[in-house]
Short mmCIF file of C-alpha atoms in Angstrom, two decimals:
data_model
loop_
_atom_site.label_atom_id
_atom_site.label_comp_id
_atom_site.label_asym_id
_atom_site.label_seq_id
_atom_site.Cartn_x
_atom_site.Cartn_y
_atom_site.Cartn_z
CA UNK W 7 5.62 -43.87 -21.86
CA UNK W 8 2.54 -41.36 -20.47
CA UNK W 9 -0.86 -41.94 -21.21
CA UNK W 10 -3.50 -39.87 -21.60
CA UNK W 11 -5.25 -39.63 -17.70
CA UNK W 12 -8.93 -38.06 -19.22
CA UNK W 13 -10.62 -40.52 -21.75
CA UNK W 14 -13.21 -38.01 -23.26
CA UNK W 15 -11.88 -34.79 -25.02
CA UNK W 16 -12.65 -31.69 -23.90
CA UNK W 17 -11.66 -28.64 -25.54
CA UNK W 18 -10.45 -25.53 -24.07
CA UNK W 19 -13.07 -23.96 -25.42
CA UNK W 20 -15.08 -26.30 -24.10
CA UNK W 21 -14.94 -26.13 -20.38
CA UNK W 22 -14.19 -21.68 -20.30
CA UNK W 23 -17.77 -21.25 -21.74
CA UNK W 24 -19.30 -24.40 -19.55
CA UNK W 25 -17.27 -22.53 -15.51
CA UNK W 26 -18.89 -19.03 -17.68
CA UNK W 27 -22.35 -20.68 -17.69
CA UNK W 28 -21.94 -21.87 -14.01
CA UNK W 29 -20.92 -18.72 -12.50
CA UNK W 30 -23.13 -17.50 -14.26
CA UNK W 31 -26.11 -20.20 -13.03
CA UNK W 32 -24.94 -18.79 -10.05
CA UNK W 33 -25.22 -15.85 -10.25
CA UNK W 34 -28.75 -16.34 -10.51
CA UNK W 35 -29.53 -18.93 -8.05
CA UNK W 36 -28.35 -16.16 -5.90
CA UNK W 37 -30.35 -13.50 -6.80
CA UNK W 38 -33.23 -15.32 -7.66
CA UNK W 39 -32.46 -16.22 -3.35
CA UNK W 40 -32.05 -12.11 -2.71
CA UNK W 41 -35.18 -10.96 -4.67
CA UNK W 42 -37.24 -13.43 -2.77
CA UNK W 43 -36.07 -12.11 0.72
CA UNK W 44 -37.01 -8.87 -0.82
CA UNK W 45 -40.26 -10.05 -2.03
CA UNK W 46 -41.31 -11.39 1.29
CA UNK W 47 -39.35 -7.44 2.44
CA UNK W 48 -41.90 -5.20 0.13
CA UNK W 49 -45.13 -7.85 1.41
CA UNK W 50 -45.04 -7.28 4.86
CA UNK W 51 -44.14 -3.60 4.43
CA UNK W 52 -47.16 -3.34 1.73
CA UNK W 53 -48.98 -4.85 4.84
CA UNK W 54 -47.77 -2.59 7.85
CA UNK W 55 -48.44 0.93 5.57
CA UNK W 56 -51.22 -0.39 3.45
CA UNK W 57 -52.95 -2.10 6.38
CA UNK W 58 -52.87 -1.71 9.99
CA UNK W 59 -51.49 1.54 9.44
CA UNK W 60 -54.46 2.31 7.44
CA UNK W 61 -56.39 0.54 10.31
CA UNK W 62 -55.32 2.79 12.96
CA UNK W 63 -55.57 5.45 11.66
CA UNK W 64 -59.27 5.01 10.53
CA UNK W 65 -60.23 3.85 14.01
CA UNK W 66 -58.26 7.66 15.26
CA UNK W 67 -60.66 8.98 12.50
CA UNK W 68 -64.13 6.56 13.60
CA UNK W 69 -63.51 7.73 17.44
CA UNK W 70 -63.05 10.94 17.15
CA UNK W 71 -66.40 10.76 14.76
CA UNK W 72 -68.30 9.33 17.57
CA UNK W 73 -66.47 12.33 19.86
CA UNK W 74 -68.18 14.72 17.51
CA UNK W 75 -71.43 12.14 17.45
CA UNK W 76 -71.53 13.15 21.22
CA UNK W 77 -70.93 16.41 21.28
CA UNK W 78 -73.64 17.37 18.76
CA UNK W 79 -76.32 15.50 21.14
CA UNK W 80 -74.82 17.23 23.96
CA UNK W 81 -74.88 20.92 22.12
CA UNK W 82 -78.34 19.59 20.41
CA UNK W 83 -79.86 19.68 23.86
CA UNK W 84 -78.34 21.99 25.45
CA UNK W 85 -79.67 24.15 21.69
CA UNK W 86 -82.49 22.25 20.84
CA UNK W 87 -81.13 23.25 17.21
CA UNK W 88 -81.73 22.82 13.63
CA UNK W 89 -77.92 22.97 13.23
CA UNK W 90 -76.87 20.12 15.63
CA UNK W 91 -79.04 17.84 15.23
CA UNK W 92 -77.77 18.22 11.21
CA UNK W 93 -74.09 17.81 12.13
CA UNK W 94 -75.16 15.19 14.61
CA UNK W 95 -76.52 13.38 11.19
CA UNK W 96 -74.49 14.15 9.21
CA UNK W 97 -71.36 12.80 11.37
CA UNK W 98 -73.30 9.66 11.67
CA UNK W 99 -73.08 9.07 8.80
CA UNK W 100 -69.63 10.30 7.95
CA UNK W 101 -69.26 7.22 10.30
CA UNK W 102 -70.90 4.54 8.63
CA UNK W 103 -69.31 4.77 5.52
CA UNK W 104 -65.78 4.93 7.09
CA UNK W 105 -67.55 1.04 8.63
CA UNK W 106 -68.69 0.33 5.68
CA UNK W 107 -64.83 1.45 4.10
CA UNK W 108 -63.52 -0.72 6.17
CA UNK W 109 -65.32 -3.55 5.74
CA UNK W 110 -64.45 -3.73 1.69
CA UNK W 111 -60.83 -2.76 1.92
CA UNK W 112 -59.93 -5.19 4.78
CA UNK W 113 -62.57 -8.31 4.53
CA UNK W 114 -59.73 -10.42 5.70
CA UNK W 115 -59.50 -8.65 8.42
CA UNK W 116 -63.20 -8.20 9.85
CA UNK W 117 -63.12 -8.35 14.06
CA UNK W 118 -63.86 -5.84 15.28
CA UNK W 119 -65.50 -3.44 11.95
CA UNK W 120 -68.16 -6.59 11.15
CA UNK W 121 -68.91 -5.94 15.25
CA UNK W 122 -69.20 -2.29 15.40
CA UNK W 123 -71.31 -2.38 12.18
CA UNK W 124 -73.54 -4.78 13.48
CA UNK W 125 -74.30 -2.99 16.69
CA UNK W 126 -74.75 0.31 14.92
CA UNK W 127 -76.99 -1.90 12.15
CA UNK W 128 -78.99 -2.90 14.88
CA UNK W 129 -80.07 1.11 15.91
CA UNK W 130 -80.93 2.38 12.51
CA UNK W 131 -83.60 1.27 10.61
CA UNK W 132 -83.47 0.10 6.63
CA UNK W 133 -82.98 3.68 4.77
CA UNK W 134 -82.84 5.67 7.53
CA UNK W 135 -81.31 8.68 5.38
CA UNK W 136 -83.58 8.48 2.96
CA UNK W 137 -85.66 9.45 5.78
CA UNK W 138 -84.06 12.07 7.26
CA UNK W 139 -83.28 15.05 4.99
CA UNK W 140 -80.89 17.94 5.10
CA UNK W 141 -81.66 19.30 8.75
CA UNK W 142 -81.92 16.06 10.14
CA UNK W 143 -86.44 15.58 10.08
CA UNK W 144 -88.03 13.09 9.46
CA UNK W 145 -88.91 13.65 5.71
CA UNK W 146 -92.54 14.06 4.59
CA UNK W 147 -95.18 11.29 5.26
CA UNK W 148 -93.24 9.82 8.28
CA UNK W 149 -94.22 9.50 11.66
CA UNK W 150 -92.46 12.38 13.43
CA UNK W 151 -89.97 10.96 16.12
CA UNK W 152 -90.94 12.34 19.95
CA UNK W 153 -88.63 13.61 22.41
CA UNK W 154 -90.05 10.82 24.70
CA UNK W 155 -89.00 8.48 21.32
CA UNK W 156 -85.74 10.20 21.38
CA UNK W 157 -84.63 7.21 22.96
CA UNK W 158 -83.91 3.61 21.97
CA UNK W 159 -87.01 1.59 23.67
CA UNK W 160 -86.02 -2.55 24.90
CA UNK W 161 -88.67 -4.24 23.19
CA UNK W 162 -88.39 -3.00 19.22
CA UNK W 163 -87.76 -5.71 17.90
CA UNK W 164 -84.71 -5.39 15.51
CA UNK W 165 -83.99 -4.92 11.80
CA UNK W 166 -82.07 -8.35 10.11
CA UNK W 167 -77.99 -8.21 10.78
CA UNK W 168 -76.35 -9.21 7.78
CA UNK W 169 -73.18 -7.58 8.68
CA UNK W 170 -72.32 -8.91 11.67
CA UNK W 171 -73.24 -9.98 15.09
CA UNK W 172 -74.88 -6.83 16.89
CA UNK W 173 -72.80 -5.90 20.94
CA UNK W 174 -74.07 -8.61 23.46
CA UNK W 175 -76.51 -6.25 25.58
CA UNK W 176 -77.21 -4.38 22.90
CA UNK W 177 -80.76 -2.60 22.34
CA UNK W 178 -83.49 -3.34 19.69
CA UNK W 179 -83.72 -1.44 17.01
CA UNK W 180 -86.10 1.43 15.78
CA UNK W 181 -88.46 0.94 12.96
CA UNK W 182 -88.63 4.81 12.24
CA UNK W 183 -86.81 7.30 11.35
CA UNK W 184 -83.17 6.86 13.53
CA UNK W 185 -82.90 9.68 16.87
CA UNK W 186 -79.73 9.90 18.46
CA UNK W 187 -77.73 7.03 19.24
CA UNK W 188 -76.72 6.15 23.94
CA UNK W 189 -73.90 7.03 25.30
CA UNK W 190 -73.43 3.94 25.90
CA UNK W 191 -73.27 1.90 22.85
CA UNK W 192 -71.21 5.04 21.41
CA UNK W 193 -69.27 5.33 24.94
CA UNK W 194 -69.07 1.02 23.95
CA UNK W 195 -67.59 1.13 20.67
CA UNK W 196 -64.96 3.65 21.53
CA UNK W 197 -63.57 1.19 23.98
CA UNK W 198 -63.77 -1.11 20.52
CA UNK W 199 -62.28 0.94 18.71
CA UNK W 200 -59.07 1.88 21.17
CA UNK W 201 -58.38 -1.88 21.41
CA UNK W 202 -58.33 -1.96 18.30
CA UNK W 203 -56.01 1.11 18.34
CA UNK W 204 -53.64 -0.40 20.67
CA UNK W 205 -53.84 -4.04 18.86
CA UNK W 206 -52.62 -2.53 14.99
CA UNK W 207 -50.47 -0.85 16.76
CA UNK W 208 -48.86 -3.94 18.62
CA UNK W 209 -48.80 -5.34 15.39
CA UNK W 210 -47.38 -2.73 13.58
CA UNK W 211 -44.28 -2.61 15.85
CA UNK W 212 -44.88 -7.03 15.94
CA UNK W 213 -44.40 -6.31 12.03
CA UNK W 214 -42.10 -3.95 12.10
CA UNK W 215 -39.93 -6.09 14.06
CA UNK W 216 -40.35 -8.75 11.42
CA UNK W 217 -38.72 -6.79 8.35
CA UNK W 218 -36.24 -5.58 10.22
CA UNK W 219 -34.91 -9.07 11.06
CA UNK W 220 -35.97 -10.40 6.65
CA UNK W 221 -34.17 -6.41 6.15
CA UNK W 222 -30.99 -8.81 8.06
CA UNK W 223 -31.32 -11.81 6.68
CA UNK W 224 -31.81 -10.19 3.23
CA UNK W 225 -27.86 -8.93 4.08
CA UNK W 226 -27.07 -11.41 4.86
CA UNK W 227 -28.63 -13.51 1.90
CA UNK W 228 -26.63 -10.51 -0.13
CA UNK W 229 -22.58 -10.29 1.52
CA UNK W 230 -23.00 -14.46 2.44
CA UNK W 231 -23.72 -14.74 -1.66
CA UNK W 232 -21.42 -12.12 -3.30
CA UNK W 233 -18.52 -14.17 -0.94
CA UNK W 234 -19.14 -17.41 -2.10
CA UNK W 235 -20.21 -16.64 -5.63
CA UNK W 236 -16.78 -14.60 -5.32
CA UNK W 237 -14.89 -17.92 -4.07
CA UNK W 238 -16.35 -19.97 -5.84
CA UNK W 239 -15.42 -18.11 -9.21
CA UNK W 240 -11.70 -17.18 -7.70
CA UNK W 241 -11.46 -20.90 -6.58
CA UNK W 242 -12.44 -22.81 -10.51
CA UNK W 243 -10.50 -20.20 -11.78
CA UNK W 244 -7.57 -20.94 -10.11
CA UNK W 245 -7.86 -24.15 -11.06
CA UNK W 246 -8.36 -23.59 -14.88
CA UNK W 247 -5.41 -21.91 -14.49
CA UNK W 248 -3.99 -24.53 -12.54
CA UNK W 249 -5.12 -26.97 -14.90
CA UNK W 250 -4.27 -24.87 -18.02
CA UNK W 251 -0.53 -23.86 -16.41
CA UNK W 252 0.31 -27.52 -14.72
CA UNK W 253 0.20 -28.78 -19.10
CA UNK W 254 1.89 -25.98 -20.57
CA UNK W 255 4.29 -25.92 -17.58
CA UNK W 256 5.15 -29.87 -18.84
CA UNK W 257 5.96 -28.42 -22.75
CA UNK W 258 8.02 -25.92 -21.40
CA UNK W 259 10.11 -28.07 -19.34
CA UNK W 260 9.91 -30.57 -22.31
CA UNK W 261 11.11 -28.28 -25.12
CA UNK W 262 14.21 -27.03 -22.70
CA UNK W 263 15.43 -30.29 -21.64
CA UNK W 264 14.99 -30.82 -25.42
CA UNK W 265 16.63 -27.12 -26.76
CA UNK W 266 19.23 -26.08 -24.05
CA UNK W 267 20.17 -29.43 -23.27
CA UNK W 268 19.54 -31.72 -25.79
CA UNK W 269 17.79 -34.06 -23.10
CA UNK W 270 14.88 -35.91 -25.55
CA UNK W 271 12.77 -36.99 -22.73
CA UNK W 272 8.97 -37.86 -23.00
CA UNK W 273 6.03 -35.45 -21.10
CA UNK W 274 3.37 -36.11 -18.93
CA UNK W 275 0.09 -36.51 -20.77
CA UNK W 276 -2.07 -34.21 -18.31
CA UNK W 277 -5.45 -33.16 -20.08
CA UNK W 278 -7.50 -34.27 -23.11
CA UNK W 279 -7.90 -30.60 -24.96
CA UNK W 280 -5.00 -28.91 -27.66
CA UNK W 281 -2.50 -28.79 -24.63
CA UNK W 282 -2.72 -32.84 -23.79
CA UNK W 283 -2.94 -33.31 -28.00
CA UNK W 284 0.09 -31.19 -28.94
CA UNK W 285 1.46 -32.71 -25.12
CA UNK W 286 1.77 -36.24 -27.06
CA UNK W 287 2.43 -34.93 -30.15
CA UNK W 288 5.78 -33.33 -28.56
CA UNK W 289 6.30 -37.79 -27.37
CA UNK W 290 5.88 -39.09 -30.13
CA UNK W 291 8.56 -36.15 -31.79
CA UNK W 292 10.72 -37.41 -29.34
CA UNK W 293 10.08 -40.94 -29.86
CA UNK W 294 11.58 -40.23 -33.14
CA UNK W 295 14.09 -38.45 -32.32
CA UNK W 296 15.41 -40.90 -29.42
CA UNK W 297 14.48 -43.47 -32.54
CA UNK W 298 17.04 -41.03 -34.82
CA UNK W 299 19.78 -40.43 -32.36
CA UNK W 300 19.44 -44.21 -31.14
CA UNK W 301 20.13 -44.66 -35.29
CA UNK W 302 23.54 -42.02 -35.62
CA UNK W 303 25.02 -43.27 -32.25
CA UNK W 304 24.71 -47.28 -33.84
CA UNK W 305 26.50 -45.39 -36.77
CA UNK W 306 29.00 -43.64 -34.96
CA UNK W 307 29.91 -46.57 -32.83
CA UNK W 308 30.19 -49.05 -35.99
CA UNK W 309 32.25 -46.51 -38.08
CA UNK W 310 34.84 -45.76 -35.18
CA UNK W 311 34.70 -49.76 -34.91
CA UNK W 312 35.62 -50.30 -37.88
CA UNK W 313 37.96 -47.48 -38.86
CA UNK W 314 40.21 -47.81 -35.30
CA UNK W 315 41.41 -51.06 -36.73
CA UNK W 316 43.17 -49.51 -40.13
CA UNK W 317 43.68 -46.41 -38.51
CA UNK W 318 45.67 -48.51 -36.22
CA UNK W 319 47.67 -50.22 -39.18
CA UNK W 320 48.41 -46.88 -40.67
CA UNK W 321 50.13 -45.45 -37.02
CA UNK W 322 51.82 -48.54 -36.61
CA UNK W 323 53.43 -48.25 -40.21
CA UNK W 324 54.02 -44.93 -40.60
CA UNK W 325 56.27 -45.62 -37.15
CA UNK W 326 58.21 -48.26 -38.47
CA UNK W 327 58.68 -46.21 -41.19
CA UNK W 328 59.90 -42.66 -39.65
CA UNK W 329 61.76 -45.47 -37.00
CA UNK W 330 64.77 -46.41 -40.50
CA UNK W 331 62.93 -50.38 -40.18
CA UNK W 332 62.27 -49.90 -43.64
CA UNK W 333 65.85 -48.32 -44.77
CA UNK W 334 67.18 -44.09 -43.47
CA UNK W 335 64.57 -41.85 -44.48
CA UNK W 336 65.66 -38.12 -45.54
CA UNK W 337 64.82 -34.71 -43.30
CA UNK W 338 61.93 -33.84 -45.62
CA UNK W 339 61.02 -38.00 -44.87
CA UNK W 340 60.89 -37.15 -41.61
CA UNK W 341 58.45 -34.13 -41.31
CA UNK W 342 55.62 -36.08 -43.27
CA UNK W 343 55.46 -38.10 -41.66
CA UNK W 344 55.41 -36.34 -38.38
CA UNK W 345 52.86 -34.39 -40.13
CA UNK W 346 50.65 -38.20 -41.31
CA UNK W 347 51.64 -39.19 -37.39
CA UNK W 348 50.04 -36.24 -35.79
CA UNK W 349 47.28 -36.34 -37.73
CA UNK W 350 46.59 -40.05 -37.46
CA UNK W 351 46.58 -39.06 -33.71
CA UNK W 352 43.84 -36.60 -34.24
CA UNK W 353 41.39 -38.84 -35.98
CA UNK W 354 42.12 -40.95 -33.08
CA UNK W 355 41.17 -38.86 -30.51
CA UNK W 356 38.19 -38.04 -32.28
CA UNK W 357 36.79 -41.87 -32.51
CA UNK W 358 38.32 -42.00 -29.17
CA UNK W 359 35.30 -38.61 -28.63
CA UNK W 360 33.02 -39.54 -30.51
CA UNK W 361 33.06 -43.77 -29.11
CA UNK W 362 33.05 -41.53 -25.73
CA UNK W 363 29.60 -40.08 -26.07
CA UNK W 364 28.22 -42.81 -27.81
CA UNK W 365 28.42 -43.69 -24.39
CA UNK W 366 27.90 -41.50 -22.35
CA UNK W 367 24.37 -42.17 -24.07
CA UNK W 368 23.64 -45.33 -23.40
CA UNK W 369 24.24 -44.45 -20.46
CA UNK W 370 26.69 -47.67 -20.10
CA UNK W 371 28.73 -45.40 -18.36
CA UNK W 372 30.13 -46.69 -15.05
CA UNK W 373 31.44 -44.62 -12.74
CA UNK W 374 34.00 -45.34 -9.91
CA UNK W 375 33.23 -42.79 -7.42
CA UNK W 376 36.27 -42.64 -4.76
CA UNK W 377 37.13 -39.99 -2.66
CA UNK W 378 39.85 -37.31 -3.80
CA UNK W 379 41.68 -33.99 -3.27
CA UNK W 380 40.69 -31.23 -5.03
CA UNK W 381 43.35 -29.18 -5.96
CA UNK W 382 46.12 -32.83 -6.03
CA UNK W 383 43.73 -33.19 -8.97
CA UNK W 384 43.69 -29.88 -10.54
CA UNK W 385 47.88 -29.21 -10.13
CA UNK W 386 48.40 -32.52 -11.85
CA UNK W 387 46.00 -32.04 -15.02
CA UNK W 388 47.36 -28.70 -15.27
CA UNK W 389 51.34 -30.18 -15.70
CA UNK W 390 49.92 -31.86 -17.94
CA UNK W 391 48.43 -29.20 -20.83
CA UNK W 392 52.00 -26.31 -20.01
CA UNK W 393 53.14 -27.82 -23.08
CA UNK W 394 50.03 -26.60 -24.98
CA UNK W 395 50.28 -24.03 -23.28
CA UNK W 396 53.63 -22.51 -24.07
CA UNK W 397 53.91 -23.49 -27.19
CA UNK W 398 51.42 -20.55 -27.78
CA UNK W 399 53.03 -17.70 -25.15
CA UNK W 400 49.85 -19.49 -22.22
CA UNK W 401 50.55 -19.59 -18.78
CA UNK W 402 48.08 -21.38 -16.93
CA UNK W 403 47.49 -20.41 -13.19
CA UNK W 404 46.18 -22.33 -10.29
CA UNK W 405 44.43 -20.54 -7.47
CA UNK W 406 43.31 -22.67 -4.96
CA UNK W 407 42.36 -22.88 -1.14
CA UNK W 408 44.84 -24.49 1.22
CA UNK W 409 41.78 -26.49 2.38
CA UNK W 410 39.52 -28.22 0.38
CA UNK W 411 36.79 -30.87 0.92
CA UNK W 412 37.68 -33.99 -0.71
CA UNK W 413 35.36 -34.55 -3.62
CA UNK W 414 33.16 -38.04 -4.51
CA UNK W 415 34.16 -38.44 -8.09
CA UNK W 416 36.06 -40.70 -10.61
CA UNK W 417 39.23 -39.37 -11.09
CA UNK W 418 39.59 -40.21 -14.92
CA UNK W 419 36.65 -38.59 -15.54
CA UNK W 420 37.08 -35.23 -13.53
CA UNK W 421 40.68 -35.38 -15.21
CA UNK W 422 38.85 -35.39 -18.50
CA UNK W 423 36.68 -32.95 -18.48
CA UNK W 424 38.70 -30.67 -16.52
CA UNK W 425 41.59 -31.40 -20.16
CA UNK W 426 38.43 -30.91 -21.84
CA UNK W 427 37.67 -27.47 -20.13
CA UNK W 428 41.33 -26.49 -20.18
CA UNK W 429 42.16 -27.26 -23.20
CA UNK W 430 39.43 -25.42 -25.11
CA UNK W 431 41.03 -22.53 -22.46
CA UNK W 432 44.22 -22.33 -24.63
CA UNK W 433 42.05 -23.46 -27.71
CA UNK W 434 40.92 -20.04 -28.17
CA UNK W 435 42.89 -17.69 -25.49
CA UNK W 436 45.70 -15.09 -27.54
CA UNK W 437 48.92 -15.89 -27.38
CA UNK W 438 50.90 -14.90 -23.80
CA UNK W 439 47.55 -14.50 -22.21
CA UNK W 440 46.28 -16.00 -18.97
CA UNK W 441 44.29 -19.20 -18.35
CA UNK W 442 42.61 -19.23 -14.92
CA UNK W 443 42.14 -22.15 -13.37
CA UNK W 444 40.35 -21.56 -9.71
CA UNK W 445 38.71 -24.46 -7.12
CA UNK W 446 35.85 -22.86 -3.95
CA UNK W 447 33.50 -23.95 -1.90
CA UNK W 448 29.94 -23.17 -1.70
CA UNK W 449 29.56 -21.55 1.26
CA UNK W 450 27.92 -25.10 3.60
CA UNK W 451 30.85 -26.46 1.97
CA UNK W 452 28.73 -29.43 0.55
CA UNK W 453 29.83 -28.90 -2.76
CA UNK W 454 33.79 -28.44 -4.09
CA UNK W 455 33.56 -25.58 -7.74
CA UNK W 456 36.01 -25.47 -10.52
CA UNK W 457 36.44 -22.86 -13.22
CA UNK W 458 38.18 -22.53 -16.15
CA UNK W 459 38.55 -19.13 -17.09
CA UNK W 460 40.13 -17.66 -20.72
CA UNK W 461 41.10 -14.40 -22.66
CA UNK W 462 39.06 -15.43 -25.47
CA UNK W 463 36.58 -13.76 -27.94
CA UNK W 464 33.97 -14.71 -25.40
CA UNK W 465 30.26 -16.46 -26.22
CA UNK W 466 27.52 -14.13 -27.79
CA UNK W 467 24.51 -14.43 -25.87
CA UNK W 468 21.97 -15.91 -27.67
CA UNK W 469 24.55 -18.68 -28.14
CA UNK W 470 24.75 -19.40 -24.93
CA UNK W 471 22.14 -22.16 -24.30
CA UNK W 472 23.99 -24.73 -27.32
CA UNK W 473 26.47 -24.73 -25.92
CA UNK W 474 27.08 -27.99 -24.09
CA UNK W 475 25.08 -29.64 -27.28
CA UNK W 476 26.28 -32.81 -28.76
CA UNK W 477 28.40 -30.88 -32.92
CA UNK W 478 27.70 -27.47 -31.81
CA UNK W 479 30.50 -25.25 -32.73
CA UNK W 480 29.58 -21.68 -32.06
CA UNK W 481 29.43 -19.36 -35.68
CA UNK W 482 32.73 -17.16 -34.90
CA UNK W 483 34.55 -21.03 -35.13
CA UNK W 484 33.87 -22.99 -37.60
CA UNK W 485 35.62 -22.10 -40.28
CA UNK W 486 39.15 -20.98 -37.87
CA UNK W 487 39.47 -23.29 -35.59
CA UNK W 488 39.76 -27.71 -35.37
CA UNK W 489 36.69 -29.26 -33.34
CA UNK W 490 33.49 -31.42 -33.57
CA UNK W 491 31.72 -29.63 -30.76
CA UNK W 492 32.05 -32.61 -28.84
CA UNK W 493 33.87 -31.66 -25.63
CA UNK W 494 31.43 -29.95 -23.36
CA UNK W 495 28.60 -32.22 -23.91
CA UNK W 496 31.28 -35.43 -23.29
CA UNK W 497 31.99 -32.67 -19.69
CA UNK W 498 28.56 -32.00 -18.88
CA UNK W 499 27.51 -35.66 -18.97
CA UNK W 500 30.18 -36.73 -17.04
CA UNK W 501 29.71 -34.26 -14.07
CA UNK W 502 26.01 -34.93 -14.79
CA UNK W 503 26.64 -38.30 -13.86
CA UNK W 504 28.29 -36.76 -10.69
CA UNK W 505 25.32 -35.39 -9.52
CA UNK W 506 27.14 -31.87 -9.76
CA UNK W 507 26.29 -29.03 -12.67
CA UNK W 508 27.74 -27.77 -14.91
CA UNK W 509 27.92 -23.83 -16.59
CA UNK W 510 28.72 -21.07 -18.48
CA UNK W 511 29.75 -17.51 -17.56
CA UNK W 512 30.43 -15.44 -20.69
CA UNK W 513 30.67 -12.49 -22.51
CA UNK W 514 31.52 -11.59 -25.52
CA UNK W 515 35.18 -9.56 -25.69
CA UNK W 516 35.51 -10.49 -21.91
CA UNK W 517 36.22 -14.41 -22.47
CA UNK W 518 34.56 -17.06 -21.15
CA UNK W 519 34.08 -18.87 -17.56
CA UNK W 520 33.03 -22.51 -17.44
CA UNK W 521 32.71 -24.05 -14.52
CA UNK W 522 31.75 -27.14 -12.47
CA UNK W 523 30.34 -28.22 -9.35
CA UNK W 524 30.87 -31.93 -7.46
CA UNK W 525 29.84 -33.15 -4.30
CA UNK W 526 31.90 -33.41 -1.45
CA UNK W 527 32.28 -35.68 0.70
#
């Protein structure tokens, strides 16, 4: 008997819950990976826009400020107005503030701002903004700067530089209020700023390329993650459906065999969940039914054997009396003796059928398979049923092709099947009707099909699945037609033993066709 294949018990609800948790975990893992990619893109884009773009922008502003310094210096040298001197120092102050802002905002990229600031400080005395008025003139108490002193001269002691290293070759810083810066220093600063712009533009382009690459990776990660999650989800769902469907299929197969064919066979226990428990319960029920069926078969065999001996004695006694061995009998006595003989024969036939069923149930039926002519076998059987048919005014017609392949059959058992089917057709057909026996070969020529068709009342659709079960009799004929409901069951088991099939085609009010097939030689 099939046994459990899985020892631990996991309910269907537990399996489905575990699968849902796994799907959620996979979803969150893929989402986390995608969010990590997006975070990298966000950081890189922030660095490009917030740092390099700002550096380029400030470099351009500072370069413009230095150009403005040179322009104001030229105008002052030509015109000598306080307005241009004021504009010069205001622009210088803005340039210095811009440098300080760059150092404060971007401490991680000191170059070139550290160098530029140190170089600028080397030209400017500490607190020079406080010693210059809004017109760019020295405040009271401060020594004025003469035209000859307006240029920064070598030999001055430079003020301490704490923000960076002064440019190589820069002159020393003065100790008094600042004057115009030398053109060479400003031009050198412009070159540094131009180089800074070029460098940052290259870094921006490189960052944009990395940003594009990370965006493509994020897109690929999202696509692969979505594809993988869908594949895993579909595969897992199909697996769960397959496992559940396999257990249900086993149950359905067992119930179908029991309900339609009356076969009591255990089913496989494939899971340890509720379906597995249900399969085990079905197997226990099957074992119990088989045990009860065996007890019933044994009882029928014993009863048939015990009844057959006294029944044989009764038959012989009736025959002796009817034959006049014990004296002459009148017509009335003969009539009752004939009725007794018929009833004894009917009981004997019933016991024979019961014994056949018991033999088939025990599976000790031995077939003598030999090549046989299906047409001749059918014609012979039909002739044996002619007296019964004539008594009811029914005509038996045989429709058999001239050429039919021989079948591999036990002729006695196949004849019994034909006798049962033709006998049932005669039993349920009205007087002056036709019973048709047709033979044909299937398309490949591998089987021969026998069909017995009557013109009886037909079988209701809801009762057709049960007609081949033992002891089953249709509701409409239980009280009007004799029989034990064994003929079709015996016939089907004989056909199954030959490796053939048996089926029914019937509609209420349009008669019935019982067909079976046998393998050809």
